[in-house]
Amino acid sequence: MYALAFAVPMAVSIVALTMSGSWMDRRGLLTPIAVGVAIFSAGLIVSGVASTILQFLIGRGIFGFGAGILTVAMFVLIARCYPPEQRPTMFALYTSTFMVAALAGPAVAGAVADHVGWRWVFLLVPGLALVAAGLLYRAVAPVGGNSDARSGSRRSLVWAVVAGAGILGLSVAGQRGLPAWPVLLAGSVVTVAVAVPRLLPAGTWALRPGLPSTIAARGLIGAAFLSAESYLPLALTEFRGCSPTLAGAILTASAVAWFAGTSMCARLKVLGHKPLRLAIGMTLIAAGLMVVMLIPVDAVPLAVVIAGWGLGALGMGMTLPTLAMAVLDRSKPDEVGVNSAATHLNDAVSQAFVLAVGSVLFGALLTASAPAAFVSVVGLSVALLMAGILPLTRIGAGQGA
């Protein structure tokens, strides 16, 4: 059930992403953001008052739908309200919100749960969401849409539901908790492979030059790093004897490094050339992953591991926002929403797929050798990162280049 609490909102968000992109292109931002905040808040309230696990999961699904809408809205807001030269700064500010959440979120949530109960961790957030929506009102109210923009089709929504079911199946099968998990995994892979390409720009998974390769590269690189990150706390506690608090602090520090990478892109003129940013970022990510593979080796100081992971996070902060800006640069004004939604959808699918495969690989090797299991899943991340180089070489061609 713990895995479902994360899998359900991710699966439902696929439908929200598919629907919201074309909606924003046609109608602007005001109504989608208002609806997104309302659904997001309703989901949190349902989870907060839930008396059964089913009610809690329903709340998580509602939350995921609202979060999917709002995720696309932030990209569209940056594209519509800021010229290209100001977008690096806005992405840095956007990333800073995640840094604040990483720094303060666990402590605040823990304090709330300890003193007034876990339900209030969910019930207090809608008030903050409403305040944030109020602050956004003046910015998004003038942002209109284009009634001639392409509208979403019912067929796309059907495929989105199918893709969401596949993502849910991947997440559940990856836990290896069901007797028939291999069948579920295989069926989910086929479902995702058939449904998802119909929701992305043509040629995304075939690495067609231009926008499709830009979206594909971001998905591969993000999945590579986040897959390795999911095993980092376990490796630090099992192989290096770190306390859960210290392992969590290392992840928090990496969030700061991620923000630093994004901020450097916005502030340092020497990083104004996007291909240079991508080259440096990819090098740092590769170095970080290679160093993390050495966690089981006691001769490697823990400080080296921490520094290496920080470099990887710094590279992520340089790479992913740069690719996000490349998506916006390659999008026509009336396709910003659709392409932003496709980017996030591909990110989510890539991460779910890699996490499921990594979980199966880790579980298969764990009984034989825990170090080998960990090195293998990080090796999978390295392979994905290397695979991301090919689409990176193809993003300069095609539409909008």
XYZ file of C-alpha atoms in Angstrom, residues 238-379:
142
model
C 23.698 -0.367 4.866
C 27.246 0.055 3.565
C 28.489 3.105 5.478
C 26.494 2.879 8.699
C 24.943 6.325 8.281
C 21.924 7.137 10.372
C 18.665 7.822 8.515
C 19.019 11.445 9.597
C 22.466 11.768 8.041
C 21.366 10.004 4.859
C 18.432 12.390 4.608
C 20.705 15.365 5.198
C 22.895 14.265 2.289
C 19.853 14.223 0.008
C 18.878 17.658 1.294
C 22.360 18.952 0.511
C 22.017 17.607 -3.012
C 18.829 19.675 -3.420
C 20.874 22.757 -2.549
C 23.499 21.747 -5.125
C 20.757 21.281 -7.730
C 19.512 24.807 -7.047
C 23.086 26.103 -7.248
C 23.466 24.594 -10.715
C 20.291 26.258 -11.946
C 21.298 29.583 -10.395
C 24.730 29.458 -12.023
C 23.089 29.132 -15.431
C 21.074 32.261 -14.736
C 23.907 34.365 -13.300
C 27.152 33.377 -15.031
C 27.564 34.755 -18.542
C 30.151 32.108 -19.344
C 27.317 29.546 -19.103
C 25.087 31.461 -21.485
C 25.839 29.004 -24.302
C 23.355 26.137 -23.946
C 25.506 23.397 -25.530
C 28.285 24.284 -23.071
C 25.860 24.057 -20.147
C 24.674 20.664 -21.314
C 28.221 19.369 -21.798
C 29.322 20.498 -18.329
C 26.114 19.259 -16.739
C 26.337 15.804 -18.304
C 29.980 15.488 -17.268
C 29.125 16.351 -13.672
C 26.196 13.924 -13.578
C 28.355 11.122 -14.957
C 31.057 11.863 -12.392
C 28.492 11.848 -9.597
C 27.035 8.501 -10.615
C 30.462 6.902 -10.991
C 31.501 8.073 -7.525
C 28.257 6.830 -5.966
C 28.963 3.362 -7.368
C 31.917 3.286 -4.957
C 29.780 3.520 -1.808
C 30.265 -0.206 -1.009
C 34.065 0.292 -1.175
C 35.160 1.179 2.356
C 38.488 2.562 1.150
C 36.667 5.466 -0.506
C 36.041 8.183 2.116
C 32.417 9.079 2.738
C 33.278 12.727 2.110
C 34.298 11.824 -1.446
C 30.968 10.094 -2.007
C 29.035 13.088 -0.669
C 31.056 15.504 -2.795
C 30.565 13.339 -5.877
C 26.823 13.190 -5.408
C 26.763 16.940 -4.918
C 28.526 17.380 -8.252
C 25.939 15.155 -9.890
C 23.120 17.249 -8.438
C 24.893 20.405 -9.587
C 24.954 18.949 -13.092
C 21.259 18.126 -12.919
C 20.535 21.712 -11.957
C 22.334 22.820 -15.103
C 20.954 20.187 -17.466
C 17.228 19.702 -16.846
C 16.254 23.403 -16.809
C 18.315 23.944 -19.959
C 16.373 21.187 -21.692
C 13.099 22.614 -20.379
C 14.001 25.976 -21.906
C 14.908 24.212 -25.143
C 11.400 22.720 -25.225
C 9.891 26.189 -24.809
C 12.201 27.632 -27.473
C 11.145 24.946 -29.941
C 7.423 25.372 -29.282
C 5.076 27.560 -31.280
C 3.137 30.031 -29.094
C -0.053 27.984 -29.343
C 1.743 24.689 -28.580
C 3.584 25.633 -25.386
C 1.024 23.902 -23.181
C 0.864 20.717 -25.231
C 4.647 20.408 -25.444
C 5.176 21.234 -21.763
C 2.637 18.569 -20.847
C 4.346 16.055 -23.134
C 7.684 16.832 -21.486
C 6.375 16.145 -17.994
C 4.480 13.082 -19.172
C 7.604 11.590 -20.717
C 9.570 12.430 -17.555
C 7.032 10.593 -15.390
C 6.862 7.555 -17.658
C 10.653 7.311 -17.947
C 11.098 7.493 -14.192
C 8.372 4.939 -13.459
C 9.793 2.517 -16.014
C 13.372 2.798 -14.769
C 12.348 2.522 -11.113
C 10.382 -0.644 -11.879
C 13.222 -2.235 -13.844
C 15.733 -1.166 -11.203
C 13.612 -2.665 -8.442
C 13.420 -6.001 -10.232
C 17.166 -5.983 -10.907
C 17.977 -5.032 -7.320
C 15.685 -7.702 -5.887
C 17.094 -10.402 -8.150
C 20.697 -9.710 -7.105
C 20.165 -8.784 -3.468
C 20.162 -12.312 -2.076
C 23.468 -13.084 -3.782
C 25.302 -9.832 -3.029
C 23.983 -6.537 -1.704
C 26.964 -4.556 -3.080
C 26.504 -6.139 -6.514
C 22.797 -5.294 -6.429
C 23.496 -1.644 -5.646
C 26.281 -1.308 -8.212
C 24.016 -2.871 -10.831
C 21.153 -0.407 -10.351
C 23.552 2.542 -10.414
C 25.167 0.985 -13.475
